[in-house]
Short mmCIF file of C-alpha atoms in Angstrom, two decimals:
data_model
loop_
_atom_site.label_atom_id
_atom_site.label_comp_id
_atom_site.label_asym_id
_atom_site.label_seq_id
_atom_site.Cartn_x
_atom_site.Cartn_y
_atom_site.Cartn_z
CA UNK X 359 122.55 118.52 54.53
CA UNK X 360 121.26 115.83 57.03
CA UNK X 361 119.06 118.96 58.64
CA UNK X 362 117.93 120.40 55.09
CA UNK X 363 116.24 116.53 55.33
CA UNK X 364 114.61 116.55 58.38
CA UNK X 365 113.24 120.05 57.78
CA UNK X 366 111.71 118.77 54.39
CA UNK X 367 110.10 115.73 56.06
CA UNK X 368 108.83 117.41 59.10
CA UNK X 369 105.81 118.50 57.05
CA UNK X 370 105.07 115.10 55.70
CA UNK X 371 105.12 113.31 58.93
CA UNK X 372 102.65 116.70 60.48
CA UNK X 373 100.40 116.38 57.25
CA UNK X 374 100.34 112.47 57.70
CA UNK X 375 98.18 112.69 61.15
CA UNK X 376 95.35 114.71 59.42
CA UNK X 377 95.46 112.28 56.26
CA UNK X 378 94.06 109.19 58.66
CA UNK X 379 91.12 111.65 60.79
CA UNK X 380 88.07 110.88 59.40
CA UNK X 381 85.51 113.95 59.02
CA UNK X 382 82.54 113.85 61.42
CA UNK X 383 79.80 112.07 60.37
CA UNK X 384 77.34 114.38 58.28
CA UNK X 385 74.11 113.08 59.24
CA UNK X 386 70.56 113.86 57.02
CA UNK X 387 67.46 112.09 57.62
CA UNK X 388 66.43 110.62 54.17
CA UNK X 389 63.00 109.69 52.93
CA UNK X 390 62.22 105.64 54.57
CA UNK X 391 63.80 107.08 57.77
CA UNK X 392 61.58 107.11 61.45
CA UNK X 393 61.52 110.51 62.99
CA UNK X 394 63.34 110.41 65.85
CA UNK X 395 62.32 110.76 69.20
CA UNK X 396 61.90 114.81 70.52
CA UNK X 397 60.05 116.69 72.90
CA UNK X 398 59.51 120.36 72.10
CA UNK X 399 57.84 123.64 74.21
CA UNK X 400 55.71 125.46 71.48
CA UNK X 401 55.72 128.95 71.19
CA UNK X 402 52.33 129.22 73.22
CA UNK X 403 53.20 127.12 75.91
CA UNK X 404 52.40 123.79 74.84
CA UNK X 405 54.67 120.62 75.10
CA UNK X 406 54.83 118.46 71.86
CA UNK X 407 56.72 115.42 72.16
CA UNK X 408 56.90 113.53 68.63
CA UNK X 409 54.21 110.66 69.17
CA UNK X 410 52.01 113.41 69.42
CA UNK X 411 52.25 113.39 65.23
CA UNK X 412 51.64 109.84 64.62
CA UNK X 413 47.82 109.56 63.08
CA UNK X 414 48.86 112.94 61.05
CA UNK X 415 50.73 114.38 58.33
CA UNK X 416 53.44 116.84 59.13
CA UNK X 417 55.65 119.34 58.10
CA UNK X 418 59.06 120.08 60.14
CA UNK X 419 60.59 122.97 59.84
CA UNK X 420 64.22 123.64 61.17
CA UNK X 421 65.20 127.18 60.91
CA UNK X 422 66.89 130.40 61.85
CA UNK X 423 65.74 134.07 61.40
CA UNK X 424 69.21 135.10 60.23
CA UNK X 425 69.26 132.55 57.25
CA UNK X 426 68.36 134.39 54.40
CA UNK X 427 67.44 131.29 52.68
CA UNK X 428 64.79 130.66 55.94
CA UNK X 429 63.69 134.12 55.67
CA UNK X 430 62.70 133.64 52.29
CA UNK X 431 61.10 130.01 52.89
CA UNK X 432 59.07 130.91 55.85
CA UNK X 433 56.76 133.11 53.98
CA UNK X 434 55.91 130.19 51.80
CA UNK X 435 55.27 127.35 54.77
CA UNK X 436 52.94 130.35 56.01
CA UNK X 437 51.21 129.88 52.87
CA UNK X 438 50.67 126.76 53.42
CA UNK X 439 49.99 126.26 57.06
CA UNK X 440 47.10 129.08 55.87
CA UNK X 441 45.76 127.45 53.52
CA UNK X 442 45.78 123.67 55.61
CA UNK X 443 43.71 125.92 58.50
CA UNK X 444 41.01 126.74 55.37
CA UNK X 445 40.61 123.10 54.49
CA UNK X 446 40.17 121.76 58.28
CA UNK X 447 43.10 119.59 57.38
CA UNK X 448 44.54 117.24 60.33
CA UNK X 449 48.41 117.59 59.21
CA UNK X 450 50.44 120.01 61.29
CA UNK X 451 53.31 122.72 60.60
CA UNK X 452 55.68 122.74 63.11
CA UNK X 453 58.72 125.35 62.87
CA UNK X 454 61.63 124.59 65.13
CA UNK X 455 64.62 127.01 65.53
CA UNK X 456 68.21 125.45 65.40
CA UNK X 457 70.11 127.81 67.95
CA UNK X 458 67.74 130.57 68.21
CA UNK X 459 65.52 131.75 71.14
CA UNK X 460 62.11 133.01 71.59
CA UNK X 461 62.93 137.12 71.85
CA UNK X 462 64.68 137.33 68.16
CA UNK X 463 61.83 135.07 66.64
CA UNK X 464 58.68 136.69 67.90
CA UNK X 465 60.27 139.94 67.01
CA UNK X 466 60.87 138.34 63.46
CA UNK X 467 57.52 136.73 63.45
CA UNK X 468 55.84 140.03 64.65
CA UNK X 469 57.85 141.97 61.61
CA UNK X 470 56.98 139.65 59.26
CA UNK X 471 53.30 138.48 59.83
CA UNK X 472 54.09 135.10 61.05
CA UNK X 473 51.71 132.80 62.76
CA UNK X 474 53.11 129.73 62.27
CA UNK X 475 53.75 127.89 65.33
CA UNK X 476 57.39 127.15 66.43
CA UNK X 477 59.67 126.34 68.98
CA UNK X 478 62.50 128.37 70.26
CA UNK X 479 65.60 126.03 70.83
CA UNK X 480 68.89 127.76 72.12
CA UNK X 481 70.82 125.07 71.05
CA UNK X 482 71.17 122.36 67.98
CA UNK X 483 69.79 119.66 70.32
CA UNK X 484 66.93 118.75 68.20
CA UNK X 485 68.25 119.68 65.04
CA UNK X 486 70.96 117.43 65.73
CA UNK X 487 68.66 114.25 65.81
CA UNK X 488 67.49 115.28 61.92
CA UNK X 489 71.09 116.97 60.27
CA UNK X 490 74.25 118.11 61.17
CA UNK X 491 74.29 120.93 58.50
CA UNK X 492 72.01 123.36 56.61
CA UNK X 493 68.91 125.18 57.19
CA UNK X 494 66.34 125.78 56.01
CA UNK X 495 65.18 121.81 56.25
CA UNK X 496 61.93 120.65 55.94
CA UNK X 497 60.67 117.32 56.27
CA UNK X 498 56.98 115.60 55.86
CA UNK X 499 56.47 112.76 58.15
CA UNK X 500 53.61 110.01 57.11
CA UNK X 501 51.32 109.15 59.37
CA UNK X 502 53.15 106.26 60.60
CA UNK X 503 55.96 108.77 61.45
CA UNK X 504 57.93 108.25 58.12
CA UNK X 505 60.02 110.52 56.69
CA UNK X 506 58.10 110.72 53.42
CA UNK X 507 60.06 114.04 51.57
CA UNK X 508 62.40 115.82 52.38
CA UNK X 509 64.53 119.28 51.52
CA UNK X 510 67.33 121.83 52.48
CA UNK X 511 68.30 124.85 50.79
CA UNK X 512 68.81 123.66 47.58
CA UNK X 513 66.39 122.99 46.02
CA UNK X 514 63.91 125.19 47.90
CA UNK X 515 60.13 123.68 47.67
CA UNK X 516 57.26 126.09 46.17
CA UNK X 517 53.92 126.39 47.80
CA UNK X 518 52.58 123.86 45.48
CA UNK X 519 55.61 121.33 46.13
CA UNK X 520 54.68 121.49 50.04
CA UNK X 521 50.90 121.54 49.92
CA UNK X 522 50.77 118.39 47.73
CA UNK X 523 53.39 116.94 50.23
CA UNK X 524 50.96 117.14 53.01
CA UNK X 525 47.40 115.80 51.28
#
């Protein structure tokens, strides 16, 4: 009887260790919130460290190619980073990749008529400094570097939603 006991506590006491862990942190950069501090190589070459933005409005885009929810997003930033080329606006689109390189993006970008600029990242490095979860995100920094707006997956912005966001 005394081991019928023990075997019916034993799971208590191994469930009780789990009960105290706390879950990481989620973290998600909020509209009021500074941009943090990055340096990224662009898809042509160029280096882009974040005080490059400040005087500007921006968009940031964190994506992947195999996120369906990305792949159907990117078509509308493209929208919009045409139509901010038309009206000589100063704000900048910049796409950054969370894990993905530059081989499976330009193929993706070649596929799919993309010319918006973006970074390959192989890691979650930078991504990491906005969010610890979900892609697509997209934030628009003031041009004191404020996070302004911000979005993930759900809702998704329109055109519209985004273009007003950056005049």
């Amino acid at each position: 009887m005394k081991h019928l006991l023990y075997l019916m506590l034993l799971p208590l006491l191994l469930l009780s260790g789990c009960i105290n862990e706390e879950e990481p942190e989620t973290i998600s950069l909020q509209p009021g919130d500074k941009c943090p501090t990055f340096s990224i190589v662009m898809n042509d070459g160029a280096i882009l460290s974040s005080p490059d933005l400040k005087g500007h409005k921006n968009m940031i885009v964190f994506f992947n190619t195999s996120c369906p929810d990305c792949r159907q997003e990117l078509p509308v930033v493209q929208q919009v980073y045409d139509r901010i080329k038309v009206d000589d606006s100063d704000s900048k689109i910049i796409c950054i990749a969370r894990a993905e390189g530059q081989e499976s993006i330009e193929q993706y970008w070649k596929e799919n008529g993309l010319t918006l600029p973006y970074s390959p990242q192989p890691d979650k490095e930078v991504y990491n400094l906005f969010a610890s979860s979900v892609i697509p995100r997209i934030y628009i920094l003031s041009e004191d570097f404020t996070i302004t707006q911000c979005w993930d997956d759900n809702p998704m912005p329109s055109y519209t939603i985004l273009l007003d966001a950056l005049r």
